[in-house]
mmCIF file of C-alpha atoms in Angstrom:
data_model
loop_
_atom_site.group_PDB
_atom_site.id
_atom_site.type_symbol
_atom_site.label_atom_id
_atom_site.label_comp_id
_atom_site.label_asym_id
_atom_site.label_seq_id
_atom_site.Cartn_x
_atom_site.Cartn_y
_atom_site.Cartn_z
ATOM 1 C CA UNK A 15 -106.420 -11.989 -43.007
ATOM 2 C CA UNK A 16 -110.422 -11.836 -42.509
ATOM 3 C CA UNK A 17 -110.189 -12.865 -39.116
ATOM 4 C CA UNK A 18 -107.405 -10.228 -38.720
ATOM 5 C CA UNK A 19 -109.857 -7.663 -40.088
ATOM 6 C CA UNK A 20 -112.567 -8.785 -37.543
ATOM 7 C CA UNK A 21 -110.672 -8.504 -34.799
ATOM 8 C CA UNK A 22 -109.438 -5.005 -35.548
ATOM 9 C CA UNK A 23 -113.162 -3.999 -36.602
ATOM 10 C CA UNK A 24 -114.812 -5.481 -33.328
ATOM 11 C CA UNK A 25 -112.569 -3.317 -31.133
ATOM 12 C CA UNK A 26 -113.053 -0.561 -33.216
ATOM 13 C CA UNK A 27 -117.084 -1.154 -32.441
ATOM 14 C CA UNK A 28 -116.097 -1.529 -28.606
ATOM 15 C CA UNK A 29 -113.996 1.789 -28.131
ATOM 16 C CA UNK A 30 -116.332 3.569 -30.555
ATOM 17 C CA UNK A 31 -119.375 2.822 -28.185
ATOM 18 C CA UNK A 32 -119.612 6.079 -25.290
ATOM 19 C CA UNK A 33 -122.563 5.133 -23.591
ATOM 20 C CA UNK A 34 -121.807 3.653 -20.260
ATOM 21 C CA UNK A 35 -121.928 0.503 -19.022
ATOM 22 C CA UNK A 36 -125.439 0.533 -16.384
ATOM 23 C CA UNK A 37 -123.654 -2.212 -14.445
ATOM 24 C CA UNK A 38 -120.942 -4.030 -13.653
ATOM 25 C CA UNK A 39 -121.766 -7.133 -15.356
ATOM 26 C CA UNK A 40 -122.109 -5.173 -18.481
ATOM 27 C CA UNK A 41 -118.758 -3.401 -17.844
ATOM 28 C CA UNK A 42 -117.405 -6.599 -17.615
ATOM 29 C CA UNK A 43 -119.070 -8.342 -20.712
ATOM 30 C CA UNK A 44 -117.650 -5.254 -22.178
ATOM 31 C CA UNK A 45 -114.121 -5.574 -20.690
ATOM 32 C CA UNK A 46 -114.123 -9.796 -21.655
ATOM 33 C CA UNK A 47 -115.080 -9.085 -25.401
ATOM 34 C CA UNK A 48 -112.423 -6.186 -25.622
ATOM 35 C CA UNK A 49 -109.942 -8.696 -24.281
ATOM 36 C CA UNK A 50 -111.011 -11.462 -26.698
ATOM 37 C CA UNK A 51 -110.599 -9.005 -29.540
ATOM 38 C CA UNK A 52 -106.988 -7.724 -28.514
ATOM 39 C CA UNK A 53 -105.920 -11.395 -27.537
ATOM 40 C CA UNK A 54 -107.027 -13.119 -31.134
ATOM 41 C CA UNK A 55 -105.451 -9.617 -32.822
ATOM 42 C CA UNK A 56 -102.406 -10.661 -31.051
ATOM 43 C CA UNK A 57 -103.231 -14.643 -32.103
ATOM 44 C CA UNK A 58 -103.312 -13.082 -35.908
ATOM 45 C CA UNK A 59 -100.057 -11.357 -35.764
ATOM 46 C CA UNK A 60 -98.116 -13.758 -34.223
ATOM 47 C CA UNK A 61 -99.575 -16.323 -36.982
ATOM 48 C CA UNK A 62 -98.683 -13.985 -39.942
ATOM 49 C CA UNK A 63 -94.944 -13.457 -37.987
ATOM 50 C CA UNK A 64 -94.415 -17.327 -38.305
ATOM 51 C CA UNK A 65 -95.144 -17.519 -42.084
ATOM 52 C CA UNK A 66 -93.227 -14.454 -42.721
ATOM 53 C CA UNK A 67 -89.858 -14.805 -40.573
ATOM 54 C CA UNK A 68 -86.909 -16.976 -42.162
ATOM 55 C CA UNK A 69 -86.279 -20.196 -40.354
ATOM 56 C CA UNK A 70 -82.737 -19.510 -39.687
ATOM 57 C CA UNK A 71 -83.963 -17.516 -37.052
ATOM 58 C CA UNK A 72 -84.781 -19.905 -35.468
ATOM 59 C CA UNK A 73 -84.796 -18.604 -31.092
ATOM 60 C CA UNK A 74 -87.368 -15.485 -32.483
ATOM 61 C CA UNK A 75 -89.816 -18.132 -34.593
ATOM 62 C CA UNK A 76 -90.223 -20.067 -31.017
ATOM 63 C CA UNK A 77 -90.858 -16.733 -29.432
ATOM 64 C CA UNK A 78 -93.337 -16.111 -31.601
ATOM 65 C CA UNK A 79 -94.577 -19.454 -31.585
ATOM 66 C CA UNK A 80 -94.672 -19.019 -27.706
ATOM 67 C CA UNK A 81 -96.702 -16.076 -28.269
ATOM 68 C CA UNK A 82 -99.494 -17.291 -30.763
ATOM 69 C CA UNK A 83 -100.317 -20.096 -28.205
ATOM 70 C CA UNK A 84 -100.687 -17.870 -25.331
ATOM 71 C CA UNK A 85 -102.784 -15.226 -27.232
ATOM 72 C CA UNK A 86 -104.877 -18.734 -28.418
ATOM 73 C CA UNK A 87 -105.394 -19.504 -24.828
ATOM 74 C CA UNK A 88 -106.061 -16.628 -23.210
ATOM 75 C CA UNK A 89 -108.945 -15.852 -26.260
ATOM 76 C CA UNK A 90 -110.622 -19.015 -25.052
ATOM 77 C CA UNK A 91 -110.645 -18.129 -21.552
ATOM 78 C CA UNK A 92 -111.908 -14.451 -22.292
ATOM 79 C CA UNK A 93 -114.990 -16.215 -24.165
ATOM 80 C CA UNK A 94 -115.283 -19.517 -21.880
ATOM 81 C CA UNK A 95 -116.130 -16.615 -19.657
ATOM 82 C CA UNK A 96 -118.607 -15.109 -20.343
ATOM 83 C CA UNK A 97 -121.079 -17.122 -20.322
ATOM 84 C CA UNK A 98 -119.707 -18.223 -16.602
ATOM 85 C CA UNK A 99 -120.319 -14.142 -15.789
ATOM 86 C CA UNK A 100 -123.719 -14.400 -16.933
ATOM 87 C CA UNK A 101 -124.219 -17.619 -15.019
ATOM 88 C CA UNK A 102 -122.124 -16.466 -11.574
ATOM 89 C CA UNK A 103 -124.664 -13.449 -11.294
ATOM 90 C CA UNK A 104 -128.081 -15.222 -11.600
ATOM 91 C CA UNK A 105 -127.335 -17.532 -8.942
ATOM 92 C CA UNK A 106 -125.421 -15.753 -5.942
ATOM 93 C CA UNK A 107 -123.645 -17.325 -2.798
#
């Protein structure tokens, strides 16, 4: 439920926040933390879904299931990169 909360709060703190990006990278830092937010929201949801639906269902509870892991994975990949973002612009082609 806490983690829930963060996730919900730290997007609130990322749409709240009108001053503009100065450059891309930062648009994109931006854009890779918004996306790690939604993603682990999503993560949450599904998790709370799978304690909460009977088991006689079960076709929607692997759905779901289905669902959690690819929210899980795509929230690693949002923060595996960006660090790489960081590291891609200090040393160019």
């Amino acid at each position: 439920m806490a983690s829930c909360v963060a996730a919900i709060s730290g997007i609130v703190l990322l749409k709240t926040d009108k001053s503009p990006a100065k450059n891309d990278i930062e648009a994109a830092d931006q854009m890779l933390m918004l996306m790690s937010f939604t993603y682990w929201l999503v993560y949450c949801v599904a998790f709370a879904l799978q304690k909460a639906i009977s088991p006689a269902w079960e076709p929607v509870i692997l759905s779901i299931k289905l669902t959690g892991v690819i929210a899980y994975l795509l929230t690693a990949s949002c923060i595996l990169s960006l660090p790489l973002n960081r590291v891609s612009v200090r040393q160019p082609e």
